[in-house]
XYZ file of C-alpha atoms in Angstrom:
346
model
C -8.824 -33.547 22.905
C -5.473 -34.312 24.493
C -3.866 -36.395 21.746
C -0.854 -37.334 23.897
C -3.067 -38.971 26.546
C -5.090 -40.657 23.802
C -1.908 -42.007 22.162
C -0.589 -43.335 25.485
C -3.902 -45.109 26.014
C -3.784 -46.677 22.528
C -0.168 -47.841 22.937
C -0.864 -49.324 26.379
C -3.993 -51.050 25.073
C -2.133 -52.557 22.115
C 0.751 -53.691 24.345
C -1.697 -55.372 26.711
C -3.536 -57.058 23.831
C -0.240 -58.333 22.413
C 0.784 -59.698 25.817
C -2.592 -61.364 26.306
C -2.497 -63.004 22.861
C 1.137 -64.159 23.184
C 0.510 -65.588 26.643
C -2.805 -67.339 26.191
C -3.260 -68.035 22.486
C 0.093 -68.214 20.703
C 1.367 -71.444 22.302
C 4.818 -69.854 22.654
C 4.772 -69.071 26.363
C 4.216 -65.808 28.191
C 4.257 -62.364 26.627
C 6.762 -59.652 27.515
C 4.738 -58.204 30.406
C 3.411 -61.454 31.877
C 6.818 -63.139 31.690
C 8.488 -60.435 33.764
C 5.580 -60.121 36.168
C 5.665 -63.886 36.817
C 9.397 -63.940 37.451
C 9.253 -60.898 39.739
C 6.515 -62.399 41.911
C 8.361 -65.734 42.079
C 11.607 -64.018 43.112
C 9.737 -62.205 45.884
C 8.297 -65.509 47.122
C 11.765 -67.081 47.079
C 13.135 -64.189 49.143
C 10.255 -64.480 51.635
C 10.893 -68.226 52.027
C 14.693 -67.819 52.032
C 14.828 -70.066 48.946
C 13.681 -73.079 50.930
C 11.760 -75.461 48.702
C 9.993 -77.150 51.608
C 8.138 -73.959 52.587
C 4.399 -74.376 51.986
C 3.975 -70.806 50.756
C 5.802 -71.722 47.544
C 3.025 -74.226 46.816
C 0.778 -71.206 46.264
C 3.240 -69.535 43.903
C 1.719 -70.845 40.673
C -1.836 -69.906 41.673
C -0.735 -66.454 42.877
C 1.124 -65.770 39.636
C -1.707 -67.064 37.467
C -4.275 -64.843 39.198
C -1.836 -61.906 39.098
C -1.486 -62.264 35.319
C -5.257 -62.160 34.866
C -5.649 -59.172 37.202
C -2.756 -57.413 35.450
C -4.471 -57.762 32.060
C -7.701 -56.368 33.497
C -5.998 -53.412 35.175
C -3.931 -52.527 32.105
C -6.979 -52.645 29.834
C -8.960 -50.627 32.366
C -6.213 -48.002 32.664
C -5.627 -47.742 28.904
C -9.350 -47.514 28.115
C -9.820 -44.898 30.837
C -7.052 -42.806 29.277
C -8.923 -42.859 25.960
C -12.045 -41.378 27.560
C -10.064 -39.005 29.791
C -8.294 -37.567 26.714
C -11.536 -35.826 25.735
C -13.478 -33.825 28.373
C -16.774 -34.309 26.474
C -16.395 -38.015 25.712
C -18.994 -38.970 28.325
C -22.042 -37.137 29.590
C -24.069 -37.465 32.764
C -27.633 -37.935 31.511
C -29.128 -36.836 34.827
C -27.344 -33.470 34.985
C -26.625 -33.178 31.240
C -23.035 -32.165 32.041
C -19.562 -33.559 31.213
C -18.233 -36.224 33.547
C -15.203 -36.025 35.811
C -12.060 -38.149 35.546
C -13.361 -40.411 38.314
C -16.668 -40.791 36.456
C -14.790 -41.865 33.318
C -12.719 -44.426 35.193
C -15.864 -45.712 36.885
C -17.729 -45.918 33.558
C -14.858 -47.774 31.888
C -14.762 -50.365 34.650
C -18.489 -51.002 34.394
C -18.278 -51.281 30.616
C -15.459 -53.831 30.793
C -17.482 -55.842 33.277
C -20.245 -55.906 30.608
C -22.710 -54.557 33.206
C -23.090 -51.088 31.713
C -23.869 -47.853 33.549
C -27.236 -46.180 32.991
C -26.623 -42.618 34.193
C -23.507 -42.041 32.036
C -23.563 -42.233 28.253
C -20.964 -41.716 25.502
C -21.220 -38.427 23.591
C -20.812 -38.937 19.850
C -20.484 -41.851 17.420
C -16.783 -42.417 18.080
C -17.281 -42.871 21.805
C -20.350 -45.046 21.187
C -18.242 -47.418 19.091
C -15.401 -47.360 21.607
C -17.850 -48.298 24.376
C -19.104 -51.241 22.319
C -15.525 -52.385 21.663
C -14.684 -52.209 25.381
C -17.783 -54.206 26.244
C -16.712 -56.954 23.835
C -13.166 -56.728 25.237
C -14.440 -57.421 28.728
C -16.394 -60.430 27.504
C -13.361 -61.738 25.590
C -11.097 -61.242 28.617
C -13.416 -63.305 30.812
C -13.587 -66.049 28.177
C -9.814 -66.146 27.720
C -9.287 -66.261 31.489
C -11.460 -69.372 31.736
C -9.951 -71.091 28.686
C -6.418 -70.282 29.923
C -6.970 -71.620 33.437
C -8.277 -75.048 32.492
C -5.328 -76.294 30.360
C -2.805 -74.861 32.830
C -4.363 -76.784 35.717
C -4.526 -79.949 33.597
C -0.877 -79.555 32.589
C 0.127 -79.107 36.233
C -1.630 -82.349 37.161
C 0.263 -84.073 34.338
C 3.554 -82.642 35.630
C 2.934 -84.017 39.122
C 1.983 -87.380 37.664
C 5.328 -87.537 35.845
C 7.177 -86.495 39.000
C 5.511 -89.166 41.140
C 6.101 -91.740 38.385
C 9.834 -91.011 38.431
C 9.900 -91.096 42.218
C 8.303 -94.559 42.266
C 11.396 -95.814 40.441
C 13.517 -94.609 43.366
C 14.182 -91.527 45.437
C 17.787 -91.118 44.318
C 20.113 -92.050 41.477
C 21.625 -94.982 43.363
C 18.240 -96.160 44.616
C 16.796 -96.229 41.088
C 19.761 -98.169 39.781
C 19.843 -100.633 42.676
C 16.071 -101.193 42.451
C 16.422 -102.303 38.841
C 19.635 -104.322 39.084
C 18.659 -107.950 38.542
C 22.106 -109.338 39.246
C 23.186 -109.198 35.603
C 22.037 -105.904 34.054
C 19.612 -102.962 34.120
C 17.388 -104.136 31.251
C 14.272 -103.911 33.441
C 14.551 -100.096 33.310
C 13.596 -100.094 29.635
C 9.843 -100.374 30.191
C 9.479 -97.525 32.728
C 11.807 -95.376 30.623
C 9.714 -95.959 27.493
C 6.531 -95.038 29.384
C 8.129 -91.760 30.498
C 9.253 -90.571 27.051
C 5.875 -89.454 25.689
C 4.812 -87.951 29.034
C 7.935 -85.809 29.318
C 7.647 -84.655 25.689
C 4.021 -83.665 26.336
C 5.050 -81.734 29.439
C 7.804 -79.986 27.470
C 5.218 -78.769 24.970
C 2.875 -77.702 27.777
C 5.719 -75.837 29.448
C 6.517 -74.096 26.177
C 2.884 -73.055 25.697
C 2.232 -72.166 29.364
C 5.476 -71.032 30.965
C 3.526 -70.201 34.154
C 3.703 -73.976 34.777
C 7.283 -73.474 35.912
C 6.049 -71.606 38.991
C 3.764 -74.380 40.225
C 5.816 -75.780 43.085
C 5.495 -78.750 45.423
C 7.077 -78.630 48.871
C 6.773 -82.436 49.032
C 10.055 -83.788 47.718
C 8.320 -86.839 46.236
C 6.262 -84.541 43.993
C 9.013 -81.968 43.312
C 9.301 -82.188 39.533
C 12.696 -80.510 39.170
C 14.325 -82.856 41.716
C 12.886 -86.038 40.266
C 13.611 -85.006 36.686
C 17.220 -84.172 37.616
C 17.585 -87.562 39.321
C 16.295 -89.211 36.156
C 18.739 -87.289 33.978
C 21.613 -88.214 36.293
C 20.564 -91.873 36.066
C 20.805 -91.615 32.281
C 24.261 -90.067 32.600
C 25.462 -92.938 34.777
C 23.971 -95.576 32.472
C 25.449 -93.960 29.381
C 28.959 -93.337 30.720
C 29.602 -95.332 33.910
C 27.961 -98.664 33.121
C 29.135 -101.095 30.415
C 26.810 -100.952 27.390
C 25.960 -104.654 27.594
C 24.642 -104.207 31.145
C 22.558 -101.108 30.495
C 19.099 -100.697 28.951
C 18.803 -100.321 25.173
C 20.955 -97.428 23.965
C 18.078 -96.292 21.748
C 15.740 -96.061 24.749
C 18.320 -94.094 26.764
C 18.875 -91.610 23.931
C 15.154 -91.158 23.290
C 14.529 -90.400 26.964
C 17.535 -88.065 27.031
C 16.143 -86.151 24.048
C 12.723 -85.995 25.697
C 14.265 -84.344 28.767
C 16.243 -82.028 26.478
C 13.005 -80.918 24.824
C 11.955 -79.642 28.260
C 15.309 -78.085 29.143
C 15.336 -75.947 25.983
C 12.152 -74.213 27.201
C 13.818 -72.962 30.406
C 15.377 -69.752 29.005
C 11.799 -68.505 28.511
C 11.556 -68.456 32.327
C 14.958 -66.738 32.651
C 16.769 -69.930 33.697
C 20.218 -70.328 32.183
C 23.302 -72.368 33.123
C 25.201 -70.904 36.065
C 28.937 -70.781 36.663
C 29.068 -73.641 39.165
C 29.130 -77.266 38.016
C 27.355 -79.862 40.177
C 29.609 -82.505 41.749
C 29.894 -85.959 40.193
C 28.203 -88.882 41.939
C 30.486 -91.406 43.653
C 28.974 -94.793 42.808
C 30.210 -96.650 45.875
C 26.830 -98.256 46.568
C 26.827 -99.824 43.098
C 30.368 -101.131 43.472
C 29.453 -102.640 46.852
C 26.758 -104.652 45.052
C 29.352 -106.016 42.649
C 28.229 -103.816 39.767
C 31.015 -102.884 37.382
C 31.494 -99.111 37.271
C 33.574 -97.481 34.552
C 35.749 -94.535 35.549
C 38.845 -92.771 34.339
C 39.886 -90.043 31.937
C 37.487 -91.094 29.182
C 34.502 -90.878 31.538
C 35.753 -87.517 32.839
C 35.774 -86.200 29.275
C 32.187 -87.355 28.764
C 31.115 -85.545 31.928
C 32.955 -82.462 30.673
C 30.724 -82.474 27.600
C 27.707 -82.414 29.914
C 28.933 -79.351 31.816
C 26.365 -76.931 30.382
C 23.499 -79.388 30.768
C 24.280 -80.147 34.417
C 24.784 -76.461 35.205
C 21.350 -75.769 33.733
C 19.842 -78.483 35.917
C 21.498 -76.923 38.954
C 20.054 -73.506 38.032
C 16.637 -75.115 37.623
C 16.847 -76.682 41.076
C 17.951 -73.432 42.718
C 15.229 -71.443 40.976
C 12.673 -73.807 42.508
C 14.011 -73.148 46.004
C 16.027 -76.362 46.357
C 19.710 -77.256 46.515
C 21.643 -80.017 44.773
C 21.925 -81.791 48.150
C 18.113 -82.121 48.212
C 18.360 -84.709 45.433
C 19.224 -87.369 48.040
C 21.484 -88.883 45.438
C 24.107 -90.378 47.725
C 27.765 -89.419 47.884
C 29.148 -86.789 45.555
C 32.704 -85.838 44.738
C 32.619 -82.264 45.997
C 36.211 -81.695 44.944
C 34.892 -81.454 41.408
C 32.789 -78.515 42.478
C 35.652 -76.450 43.841
C 38.269 -77.095 41.213
C 35.754 -76.526 38.387
C 37.457 -78.745 35.744
C 34.144 -79.034 33.925
């Protein structure tokens, strides 16, 4: 027996099992292999589409990555199990010729065993290889079961994500539009109810995203359903209400903070998909449309300091948008102070 080949097969099999368990059963996101495979495929798709979020091919990204993860598990288990049989020339016998099998025969036999179909003309030689064959047969059955149980919650979570995105978009397609839609002439109190209804949904999505990080790669080329754009608009609305609008005119401070924390619970899951704050800070919104409606807008050094504290958060949102193939300008948020972006005071 070639113990080196056998050891490589065992290590590869254990690594694959660990990745499969961490990705599908642990609730902590993707394993080491699946995480990097997902990101690599997504980066290739972004290059092919020139990082244009409106390209329809990106809509297939999540499905492509999900299927690739499942195929990757199968191939790695197949390869590792084949190495175990290949390590011993007499591990399998051809019952028709009563002679040892070739490397191709062993690979073929392993594939059939994992598919739980079995192969009649090739049999394991010895108790150890009998047991290994039984284990591989169960492994194939388990892999199929996990694939099914993994697909269903991911699809359900993606539907929930789109529901949240559309819900936010119904409030308004931009920061100024949301605020103007809910200005009753005196205050923004009418935003409290839709904000409250969004809190639990966003927290649920944050937990889904933590458990199934492949959700990040489910993309919508329709701006109205683009989760990252609508969520960023919502977070920018909260920023304006917290720092640019007098407290007595805004929704309940408690509601604003709860919604802010709900969004934060999602943002903290982004490093698992290799998204971190970049070096460029998004520009600050110029609230001319609000002022034209007679809405009091607070500005000045104190507000600038508050925006400075949000530097990391807003940079992370910008990275999130770019990683989804969009640009900050795709937010349709109105006029921005682009001088902020070049001087980088934040």
